[in-house]
mmCIF file of C-alpha atoms in Angstrom:
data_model
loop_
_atom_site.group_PDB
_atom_site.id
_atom_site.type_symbol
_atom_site.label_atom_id
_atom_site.label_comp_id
_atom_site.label_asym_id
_atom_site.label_seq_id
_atom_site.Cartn_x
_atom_site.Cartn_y
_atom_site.Cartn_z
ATOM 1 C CA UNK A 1 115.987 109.809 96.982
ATOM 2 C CA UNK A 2 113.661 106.680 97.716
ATOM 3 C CA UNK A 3 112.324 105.108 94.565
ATOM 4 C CA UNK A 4 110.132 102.094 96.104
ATOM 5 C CA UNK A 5 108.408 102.466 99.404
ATOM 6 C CA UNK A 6 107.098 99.350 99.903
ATOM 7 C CA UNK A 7 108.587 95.548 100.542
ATOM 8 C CA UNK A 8 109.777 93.913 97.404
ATOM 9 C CA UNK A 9 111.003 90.688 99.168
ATOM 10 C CA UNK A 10 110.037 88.246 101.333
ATOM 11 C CA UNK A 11 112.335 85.662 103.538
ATOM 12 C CA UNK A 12 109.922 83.300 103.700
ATOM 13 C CA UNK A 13 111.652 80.339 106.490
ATOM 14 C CA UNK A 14 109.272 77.345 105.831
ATOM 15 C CA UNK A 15 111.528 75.631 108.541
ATOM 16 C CA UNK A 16 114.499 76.128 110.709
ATOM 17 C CA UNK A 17 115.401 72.341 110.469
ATOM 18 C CA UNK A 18 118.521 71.500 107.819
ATOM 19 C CA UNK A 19 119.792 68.268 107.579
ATOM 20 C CA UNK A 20 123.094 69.809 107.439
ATOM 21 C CA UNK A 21 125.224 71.832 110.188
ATOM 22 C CA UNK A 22 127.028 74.287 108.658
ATOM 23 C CA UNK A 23 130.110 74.995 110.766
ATOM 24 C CA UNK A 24 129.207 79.569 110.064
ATOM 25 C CA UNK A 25 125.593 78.863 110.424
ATOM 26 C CA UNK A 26 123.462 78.626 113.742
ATOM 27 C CA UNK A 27 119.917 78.178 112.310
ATOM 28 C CA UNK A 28 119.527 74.531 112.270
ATOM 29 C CA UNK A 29 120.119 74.643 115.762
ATOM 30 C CA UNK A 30 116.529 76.138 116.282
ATOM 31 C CA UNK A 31 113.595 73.801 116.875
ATOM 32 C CA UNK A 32 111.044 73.921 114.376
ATOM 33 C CA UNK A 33 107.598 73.762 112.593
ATOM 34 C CA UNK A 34 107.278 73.665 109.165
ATOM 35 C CA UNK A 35 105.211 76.245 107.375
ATOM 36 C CA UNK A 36 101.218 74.961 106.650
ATOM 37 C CA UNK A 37 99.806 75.592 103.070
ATOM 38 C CA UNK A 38 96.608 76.783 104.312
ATOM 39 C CA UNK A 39 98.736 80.072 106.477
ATOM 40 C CA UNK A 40 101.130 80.601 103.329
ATOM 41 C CA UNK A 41 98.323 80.729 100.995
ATOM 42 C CA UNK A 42 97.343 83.981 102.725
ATOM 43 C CA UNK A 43 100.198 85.554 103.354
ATOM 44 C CA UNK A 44 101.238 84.973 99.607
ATOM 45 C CA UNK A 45 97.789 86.958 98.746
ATOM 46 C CA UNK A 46 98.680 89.738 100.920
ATOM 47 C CA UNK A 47 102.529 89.871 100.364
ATOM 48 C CA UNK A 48 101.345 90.477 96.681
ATOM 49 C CA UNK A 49 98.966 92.916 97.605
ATOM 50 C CA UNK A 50 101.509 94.612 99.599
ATOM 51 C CA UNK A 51 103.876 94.761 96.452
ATOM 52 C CA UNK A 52 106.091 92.213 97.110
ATOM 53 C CA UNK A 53 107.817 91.111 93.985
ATOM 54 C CA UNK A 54 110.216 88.251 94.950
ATOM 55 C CA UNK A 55 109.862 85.251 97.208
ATOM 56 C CA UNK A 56 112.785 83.304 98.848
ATOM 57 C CA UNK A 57 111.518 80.188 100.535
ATOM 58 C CA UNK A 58 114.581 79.363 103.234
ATOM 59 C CA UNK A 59 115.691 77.571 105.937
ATOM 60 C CA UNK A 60 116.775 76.182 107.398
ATOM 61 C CA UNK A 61 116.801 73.649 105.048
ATOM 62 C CA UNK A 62 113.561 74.154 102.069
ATOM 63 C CA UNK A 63 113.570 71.106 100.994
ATOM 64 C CA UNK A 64 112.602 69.243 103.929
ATOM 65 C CA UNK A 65 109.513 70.783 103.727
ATOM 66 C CA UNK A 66 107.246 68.174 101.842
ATOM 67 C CA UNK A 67 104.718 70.629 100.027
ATOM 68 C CA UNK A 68 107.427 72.913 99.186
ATOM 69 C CA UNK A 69 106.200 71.980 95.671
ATOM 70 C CA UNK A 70 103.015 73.734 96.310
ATOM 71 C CA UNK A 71 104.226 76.488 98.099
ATOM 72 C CA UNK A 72 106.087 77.836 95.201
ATOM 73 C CA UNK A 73 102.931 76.627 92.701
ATOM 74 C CA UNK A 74 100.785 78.756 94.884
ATOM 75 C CA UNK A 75 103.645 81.908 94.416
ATOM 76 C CA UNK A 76 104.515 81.383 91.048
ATOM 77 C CA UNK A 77 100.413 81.396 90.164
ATOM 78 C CA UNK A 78 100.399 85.202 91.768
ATOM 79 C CA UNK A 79 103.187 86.447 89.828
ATOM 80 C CA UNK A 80 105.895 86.164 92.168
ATOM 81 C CA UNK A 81 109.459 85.865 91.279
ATOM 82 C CA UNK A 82 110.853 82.577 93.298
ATOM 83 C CA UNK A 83 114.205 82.048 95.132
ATOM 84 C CA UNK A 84 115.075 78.492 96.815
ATOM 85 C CA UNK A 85 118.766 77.933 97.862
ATOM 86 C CA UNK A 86 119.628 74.263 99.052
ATOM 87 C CA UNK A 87 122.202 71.998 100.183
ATOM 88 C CA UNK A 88 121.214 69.996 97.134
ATOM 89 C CA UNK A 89 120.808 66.931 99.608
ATOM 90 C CA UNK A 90 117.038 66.500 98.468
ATOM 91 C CA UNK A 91 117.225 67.905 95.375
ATOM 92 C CA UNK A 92 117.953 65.036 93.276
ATOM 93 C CA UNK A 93 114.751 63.414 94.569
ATOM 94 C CA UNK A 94 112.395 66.177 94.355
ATOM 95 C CA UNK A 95 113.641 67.778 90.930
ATOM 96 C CA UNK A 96 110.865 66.424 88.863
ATOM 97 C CA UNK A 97 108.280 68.160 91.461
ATOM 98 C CA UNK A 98 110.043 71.703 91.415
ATOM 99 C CA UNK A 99 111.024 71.876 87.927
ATOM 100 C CA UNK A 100 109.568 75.222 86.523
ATOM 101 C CA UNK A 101 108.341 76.400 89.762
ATOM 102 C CA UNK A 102 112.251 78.092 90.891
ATOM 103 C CA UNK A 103 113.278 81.375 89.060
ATOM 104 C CA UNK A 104 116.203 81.688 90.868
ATOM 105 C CA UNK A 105 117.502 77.991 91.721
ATOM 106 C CA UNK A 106 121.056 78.265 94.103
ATOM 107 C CA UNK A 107 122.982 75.110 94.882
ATOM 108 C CA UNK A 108 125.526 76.287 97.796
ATOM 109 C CA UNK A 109 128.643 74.944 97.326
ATOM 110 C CA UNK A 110 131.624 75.977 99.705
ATOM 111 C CA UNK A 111 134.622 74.407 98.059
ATOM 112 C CA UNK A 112 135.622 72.779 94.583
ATOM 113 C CA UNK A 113 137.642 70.365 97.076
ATOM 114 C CA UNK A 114 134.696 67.256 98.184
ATOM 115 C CA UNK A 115 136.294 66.705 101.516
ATOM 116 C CA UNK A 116 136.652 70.749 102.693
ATOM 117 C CA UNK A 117 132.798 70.877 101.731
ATOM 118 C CA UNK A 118 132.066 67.817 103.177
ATOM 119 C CA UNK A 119 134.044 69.403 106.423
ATOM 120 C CA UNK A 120 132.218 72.986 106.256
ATOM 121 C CA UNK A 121 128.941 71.573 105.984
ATOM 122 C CA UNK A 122 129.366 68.715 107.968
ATOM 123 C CA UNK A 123 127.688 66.201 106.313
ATOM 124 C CA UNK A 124 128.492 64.585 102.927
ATOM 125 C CA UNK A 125 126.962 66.694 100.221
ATOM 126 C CA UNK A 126 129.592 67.366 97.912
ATOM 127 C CA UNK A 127 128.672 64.773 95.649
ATOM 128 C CA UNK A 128 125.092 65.436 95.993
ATOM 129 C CA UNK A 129 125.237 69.181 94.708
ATOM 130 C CA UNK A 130 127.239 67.346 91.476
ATOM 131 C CA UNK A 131 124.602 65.143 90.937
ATOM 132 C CA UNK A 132 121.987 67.916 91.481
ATOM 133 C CA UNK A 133 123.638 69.874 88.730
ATOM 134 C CA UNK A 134 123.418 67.119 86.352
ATOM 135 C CA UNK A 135 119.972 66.246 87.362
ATOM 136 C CA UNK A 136 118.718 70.017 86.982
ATOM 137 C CA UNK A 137 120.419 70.718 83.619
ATOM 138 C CA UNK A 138 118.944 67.614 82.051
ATOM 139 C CA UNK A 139 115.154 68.921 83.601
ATOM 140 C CA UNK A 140 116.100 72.099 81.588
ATOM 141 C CA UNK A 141 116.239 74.491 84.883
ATOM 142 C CA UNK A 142 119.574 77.079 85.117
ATOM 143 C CA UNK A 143 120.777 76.568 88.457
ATOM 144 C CA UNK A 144 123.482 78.990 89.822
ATOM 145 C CA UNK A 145 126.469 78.084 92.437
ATOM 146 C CA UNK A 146 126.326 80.045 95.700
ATOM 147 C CA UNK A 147 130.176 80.657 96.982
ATOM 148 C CA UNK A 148 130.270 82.230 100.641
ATOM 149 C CA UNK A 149 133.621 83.046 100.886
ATOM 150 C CA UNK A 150 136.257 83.614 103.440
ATOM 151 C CA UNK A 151 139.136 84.608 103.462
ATOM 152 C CA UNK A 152 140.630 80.980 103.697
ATOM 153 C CA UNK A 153 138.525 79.872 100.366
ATOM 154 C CA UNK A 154 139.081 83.285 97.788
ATOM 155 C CA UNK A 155 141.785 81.726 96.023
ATOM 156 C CA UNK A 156 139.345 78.990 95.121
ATOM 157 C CA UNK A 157 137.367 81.124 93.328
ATOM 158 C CA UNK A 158 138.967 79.893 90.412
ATOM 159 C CA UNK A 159 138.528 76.234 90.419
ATOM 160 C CA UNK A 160 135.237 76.763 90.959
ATOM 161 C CA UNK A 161 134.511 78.873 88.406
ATOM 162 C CA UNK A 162 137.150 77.031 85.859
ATOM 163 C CA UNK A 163 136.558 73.594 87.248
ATOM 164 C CA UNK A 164 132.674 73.399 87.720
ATOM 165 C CA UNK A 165 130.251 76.611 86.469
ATOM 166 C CA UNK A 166 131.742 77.327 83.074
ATOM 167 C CA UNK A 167 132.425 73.434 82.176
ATOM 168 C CA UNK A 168 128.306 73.103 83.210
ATOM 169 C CA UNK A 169 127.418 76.766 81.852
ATOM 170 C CA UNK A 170 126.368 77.913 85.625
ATOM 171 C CA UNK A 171 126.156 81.294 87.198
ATOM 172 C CA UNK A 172 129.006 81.463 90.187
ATOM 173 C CA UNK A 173 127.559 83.855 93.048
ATOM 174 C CA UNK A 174 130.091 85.046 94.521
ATOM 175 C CA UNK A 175 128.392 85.688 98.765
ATOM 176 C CA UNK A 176 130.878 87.262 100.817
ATOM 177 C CA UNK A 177 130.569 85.951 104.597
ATOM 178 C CA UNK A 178 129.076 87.747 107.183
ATOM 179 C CA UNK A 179 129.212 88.204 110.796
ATOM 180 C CA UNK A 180 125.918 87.809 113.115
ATOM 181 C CA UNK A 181 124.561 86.840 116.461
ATOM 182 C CA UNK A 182 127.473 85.554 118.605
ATOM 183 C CA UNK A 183 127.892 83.488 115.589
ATOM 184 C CA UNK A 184 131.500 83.086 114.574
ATOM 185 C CA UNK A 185 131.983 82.547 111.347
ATOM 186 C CA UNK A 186 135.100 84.392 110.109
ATOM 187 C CA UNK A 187 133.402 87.471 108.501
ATOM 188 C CA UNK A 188 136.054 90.020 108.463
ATOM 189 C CA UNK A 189 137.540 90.102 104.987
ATOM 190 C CA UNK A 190 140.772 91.007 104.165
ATOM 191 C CA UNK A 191 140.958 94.212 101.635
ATOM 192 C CA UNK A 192 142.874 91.798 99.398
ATOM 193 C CA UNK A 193 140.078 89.246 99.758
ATOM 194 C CA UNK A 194 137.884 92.010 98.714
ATOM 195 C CA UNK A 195 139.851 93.347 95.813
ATOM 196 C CA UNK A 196 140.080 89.908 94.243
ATOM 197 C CA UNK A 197 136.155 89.269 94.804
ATOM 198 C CA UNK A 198 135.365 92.312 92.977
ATOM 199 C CA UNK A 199 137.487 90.875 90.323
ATOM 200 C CA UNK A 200 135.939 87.991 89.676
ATOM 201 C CA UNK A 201 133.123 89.631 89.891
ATOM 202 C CA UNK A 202 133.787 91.286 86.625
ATOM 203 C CA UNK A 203 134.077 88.151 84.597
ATOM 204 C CA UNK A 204 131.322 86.464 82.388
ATOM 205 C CA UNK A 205 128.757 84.786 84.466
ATOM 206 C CA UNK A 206 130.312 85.308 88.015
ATOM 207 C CA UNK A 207 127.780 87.369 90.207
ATOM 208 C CA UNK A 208 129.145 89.700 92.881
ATOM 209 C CA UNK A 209 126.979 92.336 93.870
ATOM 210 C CA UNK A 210 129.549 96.059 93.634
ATOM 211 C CA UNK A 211 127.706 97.393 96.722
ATOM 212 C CA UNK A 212 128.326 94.332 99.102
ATOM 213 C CA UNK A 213 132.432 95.169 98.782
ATOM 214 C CA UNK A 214 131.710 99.261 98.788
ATOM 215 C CA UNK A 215 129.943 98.645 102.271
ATOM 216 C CA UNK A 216 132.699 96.329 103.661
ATOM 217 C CA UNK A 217 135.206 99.103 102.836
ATOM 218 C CA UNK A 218 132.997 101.569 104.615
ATOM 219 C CA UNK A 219 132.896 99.734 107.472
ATOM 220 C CA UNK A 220 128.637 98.540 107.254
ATOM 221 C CA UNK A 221 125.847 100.008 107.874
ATOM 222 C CA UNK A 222 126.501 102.924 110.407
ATOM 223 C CA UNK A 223 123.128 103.873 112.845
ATOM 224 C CA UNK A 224 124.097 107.189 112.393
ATOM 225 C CA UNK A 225 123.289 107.499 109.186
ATOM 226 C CA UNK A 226 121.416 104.325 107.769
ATOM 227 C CA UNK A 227 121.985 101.837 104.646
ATOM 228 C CA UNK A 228 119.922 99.334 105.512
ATOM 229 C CA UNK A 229 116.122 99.153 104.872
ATOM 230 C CA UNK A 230 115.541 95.728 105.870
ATOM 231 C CA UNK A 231 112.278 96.271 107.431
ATOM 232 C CA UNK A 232 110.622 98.387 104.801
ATOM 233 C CA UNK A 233 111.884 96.338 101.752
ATOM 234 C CA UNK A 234 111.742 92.766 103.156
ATOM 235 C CA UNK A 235 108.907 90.756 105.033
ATOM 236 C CA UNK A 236 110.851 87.948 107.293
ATOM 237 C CA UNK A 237 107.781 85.484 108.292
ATOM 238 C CA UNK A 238 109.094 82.466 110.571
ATOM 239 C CA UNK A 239 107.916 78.502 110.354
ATOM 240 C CA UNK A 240 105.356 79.488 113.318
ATOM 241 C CA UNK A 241 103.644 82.054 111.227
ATOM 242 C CA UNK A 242 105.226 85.403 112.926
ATOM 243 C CA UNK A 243 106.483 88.332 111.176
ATOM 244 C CA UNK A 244 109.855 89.014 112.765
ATOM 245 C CA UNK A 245 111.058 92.473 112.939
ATOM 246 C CA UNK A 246 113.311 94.220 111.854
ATOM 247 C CA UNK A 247 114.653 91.120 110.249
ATOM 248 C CA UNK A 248 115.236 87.801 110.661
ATOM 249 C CA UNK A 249 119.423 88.059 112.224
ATOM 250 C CA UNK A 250 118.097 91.135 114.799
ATOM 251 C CA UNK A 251 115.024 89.779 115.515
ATOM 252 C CA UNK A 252 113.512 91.992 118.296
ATOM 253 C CA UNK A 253 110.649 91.442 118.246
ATOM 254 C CA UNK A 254 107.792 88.772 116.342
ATOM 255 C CA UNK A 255 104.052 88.984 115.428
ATOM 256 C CA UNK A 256 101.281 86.821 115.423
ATOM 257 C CA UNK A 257 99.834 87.414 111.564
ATOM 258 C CA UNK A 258 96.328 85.634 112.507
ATOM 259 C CA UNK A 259 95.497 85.770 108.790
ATOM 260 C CA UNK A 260 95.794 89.089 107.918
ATOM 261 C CA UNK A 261 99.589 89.928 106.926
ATOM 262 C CA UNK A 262 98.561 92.968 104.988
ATOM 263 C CA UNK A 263 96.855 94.462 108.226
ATOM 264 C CA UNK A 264 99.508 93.477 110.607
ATOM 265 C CA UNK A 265 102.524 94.934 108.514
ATOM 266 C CA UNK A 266 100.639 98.560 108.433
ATOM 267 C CA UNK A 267 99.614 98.631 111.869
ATOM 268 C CA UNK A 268 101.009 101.451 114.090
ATOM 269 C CA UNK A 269 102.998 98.992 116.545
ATOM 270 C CA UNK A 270 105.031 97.205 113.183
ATOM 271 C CA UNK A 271 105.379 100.622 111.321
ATOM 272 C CA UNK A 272 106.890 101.942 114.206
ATOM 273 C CA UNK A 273 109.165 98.958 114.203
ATOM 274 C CA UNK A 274 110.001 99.643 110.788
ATOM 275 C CA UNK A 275 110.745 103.485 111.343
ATOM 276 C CA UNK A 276 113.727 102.260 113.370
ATOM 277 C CA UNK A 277 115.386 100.060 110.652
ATOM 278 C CA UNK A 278 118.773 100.770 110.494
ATOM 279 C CA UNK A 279 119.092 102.685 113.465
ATOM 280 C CA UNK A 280 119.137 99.939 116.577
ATOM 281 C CA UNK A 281 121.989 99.959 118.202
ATOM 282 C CA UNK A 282 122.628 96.031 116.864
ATOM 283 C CA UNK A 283 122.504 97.901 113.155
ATOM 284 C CA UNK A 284 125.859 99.814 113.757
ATOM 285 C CA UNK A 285 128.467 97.379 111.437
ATOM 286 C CA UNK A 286 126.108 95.312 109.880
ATOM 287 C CA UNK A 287 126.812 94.024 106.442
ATOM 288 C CA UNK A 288 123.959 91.239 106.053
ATOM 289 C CA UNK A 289 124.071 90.569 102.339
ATOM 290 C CA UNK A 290 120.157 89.361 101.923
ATOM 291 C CA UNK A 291 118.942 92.727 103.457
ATOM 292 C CA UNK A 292 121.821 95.120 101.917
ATOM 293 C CA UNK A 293 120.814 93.758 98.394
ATOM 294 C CA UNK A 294 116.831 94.840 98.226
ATOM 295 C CA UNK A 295 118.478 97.878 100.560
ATOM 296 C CA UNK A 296 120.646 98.954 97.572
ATOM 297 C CA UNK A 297 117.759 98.607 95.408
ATOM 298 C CA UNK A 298 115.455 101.520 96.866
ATOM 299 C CA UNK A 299 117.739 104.430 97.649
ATOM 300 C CA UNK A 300 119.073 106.426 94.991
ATOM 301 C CA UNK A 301 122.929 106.577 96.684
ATOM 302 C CA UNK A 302 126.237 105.258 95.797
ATOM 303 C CA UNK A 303 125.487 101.964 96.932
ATOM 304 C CA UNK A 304 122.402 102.077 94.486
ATOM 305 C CA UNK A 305 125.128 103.080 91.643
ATOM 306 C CA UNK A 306 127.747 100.351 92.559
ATOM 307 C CA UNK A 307 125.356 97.630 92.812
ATOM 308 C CA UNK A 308 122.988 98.272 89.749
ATOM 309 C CA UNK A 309 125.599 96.972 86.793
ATOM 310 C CA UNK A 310 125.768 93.819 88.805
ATOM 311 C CA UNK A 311 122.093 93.546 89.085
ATOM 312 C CA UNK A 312 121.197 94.090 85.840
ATOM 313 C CA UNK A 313 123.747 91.592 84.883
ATOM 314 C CA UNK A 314 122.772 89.060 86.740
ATOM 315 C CA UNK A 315 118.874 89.313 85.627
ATOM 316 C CA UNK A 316 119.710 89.756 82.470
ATOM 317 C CA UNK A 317 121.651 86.379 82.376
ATOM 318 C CA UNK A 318 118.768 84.961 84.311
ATOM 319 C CA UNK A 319 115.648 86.613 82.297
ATOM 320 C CA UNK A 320 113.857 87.660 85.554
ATOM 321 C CA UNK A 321 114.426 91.305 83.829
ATOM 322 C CA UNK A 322 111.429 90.780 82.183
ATOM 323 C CA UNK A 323 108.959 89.654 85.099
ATOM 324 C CA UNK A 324 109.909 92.697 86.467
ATOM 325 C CA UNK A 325 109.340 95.313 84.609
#
């Protein structure tokens, strides 16, 4: 049974650049624009009018962009829910600009070890994200810790919770890695890697969303028959201002949105796009964890059951509960 049919989310990439090269990551090897205010401005208007509830502003790396400031002014002034995730390389010089203006702040932090970090990221920002969190608790904000784990890093789940987000009273998301592209980035998980995720994920202010391990066990999203609404719940729109479809990791096909997002996303050519979701031959195994999440969130199936204790938890910890209801 579908409960929303419309997009709730956008994946709004105001750049490709990063000033970091993650060794499981292959966007910051795209060249890049950055985003203009006066093309956001728009789409923000339509994805509202569209029903989009929630706004991630990615990357690449966000912060590079230099009016990311007033990007998230302009969403936060329509009633969108905001989302930045960061390297926390910037952040400790641009906190004072975005404080208030992130609902959903995410350092990502791939080790409580510095140098393995340092390694995986490849580029010094261990002490950065430290400082960040420091910075950001005395600016009043409630940053959370974004984990991708591997198989290689589970058992560090601990330190980092023990060691860093209860001493500093942070969320810990737990984001189990994922395979894409030709991308190699180690995304098969053990079952015991999975059974002690969805442990932790249990325990006071660790997020883990239930459906994310359900789907690994089942093997992804099967074309067959369909998990994934990617294109229906979430708009991707790329730094040249193109909505890509079906989403951003597929990426078939893109569209010029010459102003008028609203128009674009129900013409015939993008609906018929989005009728295919799930069912592309590149779908079969997927287990993308930004598109499985708003996915989850729509269908009334067991994925919908497993995952909603975990949402609720986190918003609850997080208060967004009440901007959207």
């Amino acid at each position: 049974m579908r409960l929303v049919r419309h997009p709730v989310l956008c994946n709004y990439y105001v750049t490709y650049r990063c000033n970091a090269s993650c060794s499981f990551c292959d966007i910051w090897e795209r060249p890049s624009p950055y985003v203009t205010l006066d093309n956001a401005r728009a789409n923000l208007r339509d994805l509202r009018r569209l029903g989009v509830r929630v706004i991630d502003f990615t990357g690449g790396e966000p912060l590079l962009h230099r009016q990311l400031p007033e990007l998230l002014s302009e969403a936060k002034q329509l009633g969108l829910i905001t989302t930045v995730t960061t390297n926390a390389l910037l952040y400790p010089k641009l906190a004072e600009r975005l404080r208030g203006l992130v609902d959903m702040l995410h350092f990502s932090l791939d080790s409580p070890v510095a140098e393995e970090h340092d390694r995986s990221r490849g580029v010094r920002s261990f002490d950065k994200v430290m400082e960040s969190i420091d910075i950001a608790r005395q600016l009043g904000e409630r940053p959370d810790i974004l984990f991708t784990v591997f198989d290689h890093n589970v058992h560090q789940i601990r330190a980092m919770y023990e060691d860093i987000c209860r001493p500093n009273d942070l969320v810990l998301i737990l984001n189990p890695v994922f395979e894409y592209n030709s991308v190699d980035t180690g995304g098969q998980l053990s079952d015991s890697a999975l059974g002690d995720m969805a442990w932790w994920g249990k325990q006071p202010n660790v997020y883990l969303n239930d459906g994310f391990i359900q789907l690994r066990r089942d093997g992804g999203n099967h074309i067959d028959k369909p998990v994934c609404r990617a294109a229906s719940t979430t708009l991707v729109i790329s730094p040249e201002n193109k909505l890509v479809l079906p989403c951003y990791h597929l990426g078939l096909s893109d569209h010029p949105i010459n102003n008028d997002l609203y128009t674009l996303y129900r013409s015939a050519d993008v609906q018929q796009l989005v009728a295919q979701e799930g069912r592309l031959p590149g779908c079969e195994g997927c287990a993308i964890n930004c598109y499985m999440q708003p996915s989850f969130a729509v269908d009334v199936t067991k994925y919908f059951w497993k995952a909603l204790p975990s949402t609720l938890k986190y918003n609850w910890i997080k208060g967004t509960w009440k901007q959207l209801v």
